Amino acid sequence: MRHLLSVADLDAAEATALLDTSDRLREALLGREVRKLPTLRGRTVITMFYENSTRTRVSFEIAGKWMSADTVNVSASGSSVSKGESLRDTALTLSSMGADCVVVRHPASGSAHRLAHWVDTAGSTGGPRIGTDRAVTGTPTAIVNAGDGTHEHPTQALLDAATLRDRLGGIAGRRIGIVGDVLHSRVARSNVLLLATLGAEVVLVAPPTLLPTGVESWPCRVSHELDAELPALDAIMMLRVQSERMHGGFFPSAREYAVRFGLSEDRARLLPDHAVVLHPGPMIRGMEIAPAVADAPNAAVLAQVRNGVHVRMAVLYHLLAGAPE
Ligand code: NCD
């Protein structure tokens, strides 16, 4: 694996290998007083976040630190990005300082792919080489997509898969519902692709206004009736309504959205007993999920966060040290 840009680049064996590495790293850290493995000593991981984040940025930083990498965080507001520097120039600068891996979150769909393209091809036209010509380590910079616009968020899908594997014992043949603002959700797209690759049956439940064009070609089924789907689900993933990406009315009111597509306590009772409730966070309690449902024993929201650290450790490990035999 050279970069991690899209879950579409992972086949079932590669995705399973990442999940297995994540499990192994979790076991390796279990009960340790000092949570530090020497695995990535001397490697530098830079997180470059052009959008707000709590979970993703912090868990990449912890993941790097627990494997002894040097981690540096750059945020758009505190860097030269706020002076008008381009994504390419910022990335070139960080790469020249010796970044082995740049983890990027950016509001533009496709930005992580652009970055990877620059890293892989820059220099071929006589310009500066990003990553491939560095005196520091001599190894090219790996790019990880930590969310590009409404496109993809591969490590979120991997940590969701890790959580579903833990809770359900496996993913193949399970029916997973993904509910809410699919149109603006990179989490939904990455999850549909990865869960389908791992053999799950996925159903998207959303109002027609919150579904992207072309959804018919996604490897899933689409429904507009949440109550009808609930009794047959093994897991349900609630999506945040991404109001920061909405310019215009996608539904009549927040209250009407919550009534039709929110996971209320009454609605949660329609799920089978074994069903797992997921949410990538940040949750808007009372909008897409009722507080009591988010805190119930079958909710895995904090387990997702915990798995996020181990999955990101696995991703950094596979990128920087190579997949284990
Ligand atoms: C998600 C994101 O940023 O795409 N959050 C996350 O990474 N856990 C989902 C969201 O913001 O709603």
Tab-separated table of C-alpha atoms and ligand atoms in Angstrom:
chain	number	residue	atom	x	y	z
A	1	MET	CA	0.000	0.000	0.000
A	2	ARG	CA	1.562	3.304	-1.160
A	3	HIS	CA	-1.182	5.734	-0.006
A	4	LEU	CA	-4.635	5.318	1.553
A	5	LEU	CA	-6.935	7.513	-0.506
A	6	SER	CA	-10.108	5.500	-1.019
A	7	VAL	CA	-11.558	2.254	0.269
A	8	ALA	CA	-12.196	1.438	-3.392
A	9	ASP	CA	-8.449	0.745	-3.574
A	10	LEU	CA	-8.738	-2.041	-0.976
A	11	ASP	CA	-9.856	-5.553	-1.837
A	12	ALA	CA	-11.326	-7.826	0.832
A	13	ALA	CA	-7.936	-9.387	1.640
A	14	GLU	CA	-6.195	-6.014	2.079
A	15	ALA	CA	-9.014	-4.588	4.188
A	16	THR	CA	-9.084	-7.732	6.343
A	17	ALA	CA	-5.290	-7.569	6.756
A	18	LEU	CA	-5.600	-3.989	8.060
A	19	LEU	CA	-8.347	-5.031	10.488
A	20	ASP	CA	-6.236	-7.994	11.649
A	21	THR	CA	-3.216	-5.731	12.211
A	22	SER	CA	-5.470	-3.371	14.172
A	23	ASP	CA	-6.586	-6.284	16.398
A	24	ARG	CA	-2.980	-7.380	16.877
A	25	LEU	CA	-1.826	-3.887	17.837
A	26	ARG	CA	-4.713	-3.628	20.307
A	27	GLU	CA	-3.617	-6.920	21.885
A	28	ALA	CA	0.019	-5.791	21.939
A	29	LEU	CA	-0.930	-2.697	23.941
A	30	LEU	CA	-3.360	-4.445	26.288
A	31	GLY	CA	-2.376	-4.146	29.941
A	32	ARG	CA	0.862	-2.294	29.178
A	33	GLU	CA	1.783	0.371	31.657
A	34	VAL	CA	3.637	2.318	28.987
A	35	ARG	CA	1.576	2.423	25.825
A	36	LYS	CA	4.428	2.701	23.352
A	37	LEU	CA	5.637	0.311	20.688
A	38	PRO	CA	8.966	1.021	18.950
A	39	THR	CA	7.494	0.191	15.519
A	40	LEU	CA	7.734	3.612	13.832
A	41	ARG	CA	10.634	5.129	15.730
A	42	GLY	CA	12.360	7.796	13.632
A	43	ARG	CA	9.367	8.238	11.308
A	44	THR	CA	7.524	11.541	11.022
A	45	VAL	CA	3.761	11.786	10.586
A	46	ILE	CA	2.205	15.183	9.837
A	47	THR	CA	-1.520	15.764	10.122
A	48	MET	CA	-2.755	18.625	7.957
A	49	PHE	CA	-6.337	19.565	8.730
A	50	TYR	CA	-8.174	22.189	6.693
A	51	GLU	CA	-11.492	21.338	8.386
A	52	ASN	CA	-12.418	20.984	12.028
A	53	SER	CA	-11.933	17.612	13.670
A	54	THR	CA	-11.724	16.146	17.145
A	55	ARG	CA	-11.706	12.355	16.760
A	56	THR	CA	-9.833	11.892	13.508
A	57	ARG	CA	-6.984	14.328	14.110
A	58	VAL	CA	-6.389	13.324	17.705
A	59	SER	CA	-6.558	9.604	17.003
A	60	PHE	CA	-4.017	9.849	14.169
A	61	GLU	CA	-1.745	11.742	16.542
A	62	ILE	CA	-2.180	9.175	19.318
A	63	ALA	CA	-1.742	6.335	16.809
A	64	GLY	CA	1.589	7.772	15.689
A	65	LYS	CA	2.727	8.448	19.248
A	66	TRP	CA	1.841	4.950	20.491
A	67	MET	CA	4.131	3.595	17.769
A	68	SER	CA	6.936	6.064	18.652
A	69	ALA	CA	6.619	8.149	15.467
A	70	ASP	CA	7.171	11.898	15.707
A	71	THR	CA	3.820	13.500	15.069
A	72	VAL	CA	3.261	17.113	14.100
A	73	ASN	CA	-0.112	18.788	13.638
A	74	VAL	CA	-0.789	21.571	11.185
A	75	SER	CA	-4.128	23.310	11.088
A	76	ALA	CA	-5.215	25.705	8.365
A	77	SER	CA	-5.983	28.560	10.736
A	78	GLY	CA	-2.602	28.584	12.479
A	79	SER	CA	-0.467	28.011	9.371
A	80	SER	CA	0.471	29.838	6.173
A	81	VAL	CA	-2.722	28.435	4.633
A	82	SER	CA	-4.465	31.391	6.263
A	83	LYS	CA	-2.055	33.650	4.330
A	84	GLY	CA	-3.226	32.147	1.046
A	85	GLU	CA	-0.693	29.352	0.481
A	86	SER	CA	-1.907	26.619	-1.854
A	87	LEU	CA	-2.451	23.006	-0.810
A	88	ARG	CA	0.387	21.943	-3.116
A	89	ASP	CA	2.904	24.421	-1.707
A	90	THR	CA	1.975	23.578	1.880
A	91	ALA	CA	2.331	19.858	1.163
A	92	LEU	CA	5.654	20.394	-0.638
A	93	THR	CA	6.924	22.374	2.336
A	94	LEU	CA	5.924	19.704	4.857
A	95	SER	CA	7.289	16.940	2.676
A	96	SER	CA	10.621	18.747	2.331
A	97	MET	CA	10.869	18.848	6.115
A	98	GLY	CA	10.911	15.065	6.109
A	99	ALA	CA	7.312	13.898	6.483
A	100	ASP	CA	7.079	10.152	5.912
A	101	CYS	CA	3.312	10.442	5.962
A	102	VAL	CA	0.908	13.354	5.519
A	103	VAL	CA	-2.608	12.805	6.826
A	104	VAL	CA	-4.877	15.307	5.124
A	105	ARG	CA	-8.419	16.538	5.690
A	106	HIS	CA	-9.699	19.083	3.193
A	107	PRO	CA	-13.117	20.437	2.144
A	108	ALA	CA	-12.513	19.680	-1.554
A	109	SER	CA	-13.487	16.225	-2.814
A	110	GLY	CA	-10.502	14.672	-4.569
A	111	SER	CA	-7.900	16.758	-2.684
A	112	ALA	CA	-6.128	13.718	-1.195
A	113	HIS	CA	-5.854	12.176	-4.668
A	114	ARG	CA	-4.377	15.432	-6.004
A	115	LEU	CA	-1.820	15.446	-3.221
A	116	ALA	CA	-0.844	11.838	-3.909
A	117	HIS	CA	-0.551	12.631	-7.610
A	118	TRP	CA	1.788	15.559	-6.867
A	119	VAL	CA	3.856	13.389	-4.547
A	120	ASP	CA	4.131	10.634	-7.141
A	121	THR	CA	4.738	12.733	-10.261
A	122	ALA	CA	6.226	16.083	-9.229
A	123	GLY	CA	9.736	16.518	-10.546
A	124	SER	CA	9.074	14.650	-13.780
A	125	THR	CA	8.620	18.033	-15.502
A	126	GLY	CA	11.714	19.514	-13.928
A	127	GLY	CA	9.924	21.099	-10.977
A	128	PRO	CA	10.619	20.279	-7.354
A	129	ARG	CA	10.054	16.657	-6.394
A	130	ILE	CA	7.734	16.214	-3.471
A	131	GLY	CA	8.616	13.391	-1.206
A	132	THR	CA	10.757	11.413	-3.632
A	133	ASP	CA	13.847	13.604	-3.462
A	134	ARG	CA	14.139	14.135	0.242
A	135	ALA	CA	17.535	13.915	1.843
A	136	VAL	CA	15.993	13.116	5.206
A	137	THR	CA	14.754	9.552	4.819
A	138	GLY	CA	14.941	8.919	1.114
A	139	THR	CA	11.460	7.376	1.162
A	140	PRO	CA	8.502	8.993	-0.587
A	141	THR	CA	5.775	10.619	1.472
A	142	ALA	CA	2.635	8.526	1.910
A	143	ILE	CA	-0.714	10.324	1.825
A	144	VAL	CA	-3.690	9.326	3.972
A	145	ASN	CA	-7.123	10.706	3.201
A	146	ALA	CA	-8.701	11.763	6.503
A	147	GLY	CA	-11.817	13.092	4.775
A	148	ASP	CA	-11.996	14.926	1.421
A	149	GLY	CA	-15.145	16.977	1.069
A	150	THR	CA	-18.196	14.804	0.525
A	151	HIS	CA	-16.133	12.077	-1.125
A	152	GLU	CA	-14.376	9.580	1.184
A	153	HIS	CA	-13.156	8.912	4.707
A	154	PRO	CA	-11.422	5.516	4.481
A	155	THR	CA	-10.140	5.196	8.062
A	156	GLN	CA	-13.645	5.916	9.407
A	157	ALA	CA	-15.015	3.019	7.334
A	158	LEU	CA	-12.190	0.770	8.565
A	159	LEU	CA	-12.815	1.604	12.215
A	160	ASP	CA	-16.546	1.053	11.705
A	161	ALA	CA	-15.774	-2.344	10.158
A	162	ALA	CA	-13.480	-3.178	13.094
A	163	THR	CA	-16.279	-2.295	15.512
A	164	LEU	CA	-18.861	-4.348	13.607
A	165	ARG	CA	-16.483	-7.323	13.519
A	166	ASP	CA	-16.041	-7.063	17.305
A	167	ARG	CA	-19.730	-6.714	18.054
A	168	LEU	CA	-21.271	-9.043	15.440
A	169	GLY	CA	-18.468	-11.577	15.115
A	170	GLY	CA	-18.195	-10.927	11.366
A	171	ILE	CA	-19.433	-8.741	8.554
A	172	ALA	CA	-20.219	-11.052	5.608
A	173	GLY	CA	-23.947	-11.657	5.239
A	174	ARG	CA	-24.921	-9.002	7.822
A	175	ARG	CA	-27.451	-6.303	6.957
A	176	ILE	CA	-26.281	-2.790	7.802
A	177	GLY	CA	-28.475	0.329	7.537
A	178	ILE	CA	-26.884	3.744	6.950
A	179	VAL	CA	-29.338	6.507	7.739
A	180	GLY	CA	-29.534	10.249	7.108
A	181	ASP	CA	-27.547	12.803	5.145
A	182	VAL	CA	-25.943	10.477	2.602
A	183	LEU	CA	-25.589	13.319	0.091
A	184	HIS	CA	-22.955	15.193	2.099
A	185	SER	CA	-21.415	12.203	3.873
A	186	ARG	CA	-17.970	10.867	3.014
A	187	VAL	CA	-18.550	8.377	5.837
A	188	ALA	CA	-21.539	6.882	3.985
A	189	ARG	CA	-19.720	6.450	0.671
A	190	SER	CA	-16.653	4.849	2.266
A	191	ASN	CA	-18.797	2.567	4.387
A	192	VAL	CA	-20.998	1.400	1.519
A	193	LEU	CA	-17.922	0.492	-0.526
A	194	LEU	CA	-16.023	-1.214	2.288
A	195	LEU	CA	-18.986	-3.095	3.771
A	196	ALA	CA	-19.963	-4.358	0.307
A	197	THR	CA	-16.348	-5.454	-0.294
A	198	LEU	CA	-16.486	-7.362	2.989
A	199	GLY	CA	-19.718	-9.104	1.960
A	200	ALA	CA	-22.351	-7.162	3.920
A	201	GLU	CA	-25.743	-6.177	2.575
A	202	VAL	CA	-26.086	-2.389	2.877
A	203	VAL	CA	-29.293	-0.369	2.829
A	204	LEU	CA	-29.220	3.427	2.679
A	205	VAL	CA	-32.203	5.140	4.301
A	206	ALA	CA	-32.649	8.843	3.530
A	207	PRO	CA	-35.084	11.404	2.172
A	208	PRO	CA	-34.727	11.677	-1.639
A	209	THR	CA	-33.247	15.191	-1.250
A	210	LEU	CA	-30.337	13.812	0.795
A	211	LEU	CA	-29.244	11.135	-1.685
A	212	PRO	CA	-26.538	11.815	-4.289
A	213	THR	CA	-27.175	11.437	-8.002
A	214	GLY	CA	-25.773	8.130	-9.208
A	215	VAL	CA	-26.554	6.332	-5.938
A	216	GLU	CA	-28.269	3.639	-8.057
A	217	SER	CA	-24.838	2.435	-9.121
A	218	TRP	CA	-23.583	2.056	-5.526
A	219	PRO	CA	-23.393	-1.535	-4.237
A	220	CYS	CA	-26.417	-1.145	-1.931
A	221	ARG	CA	-30.185	-0.798	-1.773
A	222	VAL	CA	-31.985	2.523	-1.124
A	223	SER	CA	-35.069	3.036	1.040
A	224	HIS	CA	-37.022	6.036	2.300
A	225	GLU	CA	-38.894	4.187	5.079
A	226	LEU	CA	-36.811	3.757	8.193
A	227	ASP	CA	-39.433	1.927	10.282
A	228	ALA	CA	-39.845	-0.761	7.611
A	229	GLU	CA	-36.106	-1.510	7.586
A	230	LEU	CA	-35.346	-1.560	11.313
A	231	PRO	CA	-36.549	-5.087	12.267
A	232	ALA	CA	-34.159	-6.761	9.806
A	233	LEU	CA	-30.981	-4.788	10.555
A	234	ASP	CA	-27.913	-6.226	12.295
A	235	ALA	CA	-26.496	-2.734	12.683
A	236	ILE	CA	-27.586	0.818	12.072
A	237	MET	CA	-25.256	3.733	11.397
A	238	MET	CA	-26.734	7.170	11.976
A	239	LEU	CA	-25.173	10.045	10.017
A	240	ARG	CA	-24.874	13.637	11.167
A	241	VAL	CA	-26.830	16.187	9.168
A	242	GLN	CA	-23.954	18.191	7.638
A	243	SER	CA	-25.496	21.652	7.878
A	244	GLU	CA	-22.123	23.295	7.152
A	245	ARG	CA	-22.279	21.795	3.642
A	246	MET	CA	-25.931	22.706	3.023
A	247	HIS	CA	-26.851	25.823	1.096
A	248	GLY	CA	-30.604	25.689	0.800
A	249	GLY	CA	-33.494	23.678	2.240
A	250	PHE	CA	-32.968	19.928	2.059
A	251	PHE	CA	-35.825	19.186	4.471
A	252	PRO	CA	-38.653	21.310	5.925
A	253	SER	CA	-37.334	21.628	9.488
A	254	ALA	CA	-34.974	19.974	11.958
A	255	ARG	CA	-37.994	18.718	13.876
A	256	GLU	CA	-39.544	17.111	10.804
A	257	TYR	CA	-36.216	15.460	9.946
A	258	ALA	CA	-35.922	14.065	13.473
A	259	VAL	CA	-39.487	12.730	13.357
A	260	ARG	CA	-38.950	10.854	10.076
A	261	PHE	CA	-35.283	9.892	10.180
A	262	GLY	CA	-34.104	10.285	13.758
A	263	LEU	CA	-33.377	7.188	15.845
A	264	SER	CA	-35.789	7.843	18.717
A	265	GLU	CA	-36.204	5.529	21.687
A	266	ASP	CA	-39.482	4.165	20.243
A	267	ARG	CA	-37.848	3.517	16.914
A	268	ALA	CA	-34.796	1.851	18.462
A	269	ARG	CA	-37.175	-0.711	20.033
A	270	LEU	CA	-37.984	-1.920	16.487
A	271	LEU	CA	-34.378	-3.102	16.059
A	272	PRO	CA	-33.505	-6.745	16.842
A	273	ASP	CA	-31.940	-7.199	20.320
A	274	HIS	CA	-28.522	-7.981	18.880
A	275	ALA	CA	-28.434	-4.912	16.599
A	276	VAL	CA	-25.539	-2.488	17.039
A	277	VAL	CA	-26.012	1.288	16.885
A	278	LEU	CA	-23.150	3.279	15.336
A	279	HIS	CA	-22.487	6.979	14.822
A	280	PRO	CA	-19.209	8.430	13.467
A	281	GLY	CA	-19.547	11.543	15.630
A	282	PRO	CA	-19.937	14.333	16.273
A	283	MET	CA	-23.509	13.433	17.296
A	284	ILE	CA	-26.250	16.025	17.317
A	285	ARG	CA	-28.288	14.510	20.118
A	286	GLY	CA	-32.015	14.938	19.638
A	287	MET	CA	-31.629	15.430	15.876
A	288	GLU	CA	-30.389	12.186	14.317
A	289	ILE	CA	-30.177	10.184	17.527
A	290	ALA	CA	-31.976	10.344	20.889
A	291	PRO	CA	-29.633	10.756	23.891
A	292	ALA	CA	-30.875	7.527	25.550
A	293	VAL	CA	-30.231	5.562	22.334
A	294	ALA	CA	-26.724	6.989	21.986
A	295	ASP	CA	-25.913	5.924	25.560
A	296	ALA	CA	-27.607	2.479	25.495
A	297	PRO	CA	-25.475	-0.710	25.862
A	298	ASN	CA	-25.949	-1.677	22.206
A	299	ALA	CA	-24.579	1.704	21.066
A	300	ALA	CA	-20.945	1.366	19.990
A	301	VAL	CA	-20.086	5.046	19.573
A	302	LEU	CA	-17.207	5.076	22.070
A	303	ALA	CA	-16.015	1.647	20.919
A	304	GLN	CA	-15.756	3.166	17.424
A	305	VAL	CA	-13.556	5.930	18.822
A	306	ARG	CA	-11.342	3.403	20.650
A	307	ASN	CA	-11.003	1.253	17.549
A	308	GLY	CA	-10.148	4.405	15.599
A	309	VAL	CA	-6.769	4.626	17.309
A	310	HIS	CA	-5.856	0.979	16.604
A	311	VAL	CA	-7.082	1.110	13.003
A	312	ARG	CA	-5.041	4.264	12.364
A	313	MET	CA	-2.021	2.585	13.942
A	314	ALA	CA	-2.555	-0.291	11.495
A	315	VAL	CA	-2.807	2.077	8.526
A	316	LEU	CA	0.403	3.929	9.486
A	317	TYR	CA	2.112	0.597	10.101
A	318	HIS	CA	1.156	-0.855	6.689
A	319	LEU	CA	2.166	2.382	4.927
A	320	LEU	CA	5.440	3.053	6.724
A	321	ALA	CA	6.700	-0.361	7.779
A	322	GLY	CA	4.902	-2.596	5.241
A	323	ALA	CA	2.115	-5.115	5.759
A	324	PRO	CA	3.213	-7.928	8.097
A	325	GLU	CA	3.701	-11.379	6.513
B	1	NCD	C1	-17.173	12.581	10.213
B	1	NCD	C2	-16.496	13.425	9.167
B	1	NCD	O1	-15.798	14.384	9.468
B	1	NCD	O2	-16.663	13.085	8.011
B	1	NCD	N1	-16.625	12.723	11.475
B	1	NCD	C3	-15.557	11.939	11.815
B	1	NCD	O3	-14.549	11.922	11.150
B	1	NCD	N2	-15.705	11.144	12.877
B	1	NCD	C4	-18.636	12.736	10.202
B	1	NCD	C5	-19.233	14.081	10.473
B	1	NCD	O4	-18.550	15.095	10.591
B	1	NCD	O5	-20.450	14.119	10.572
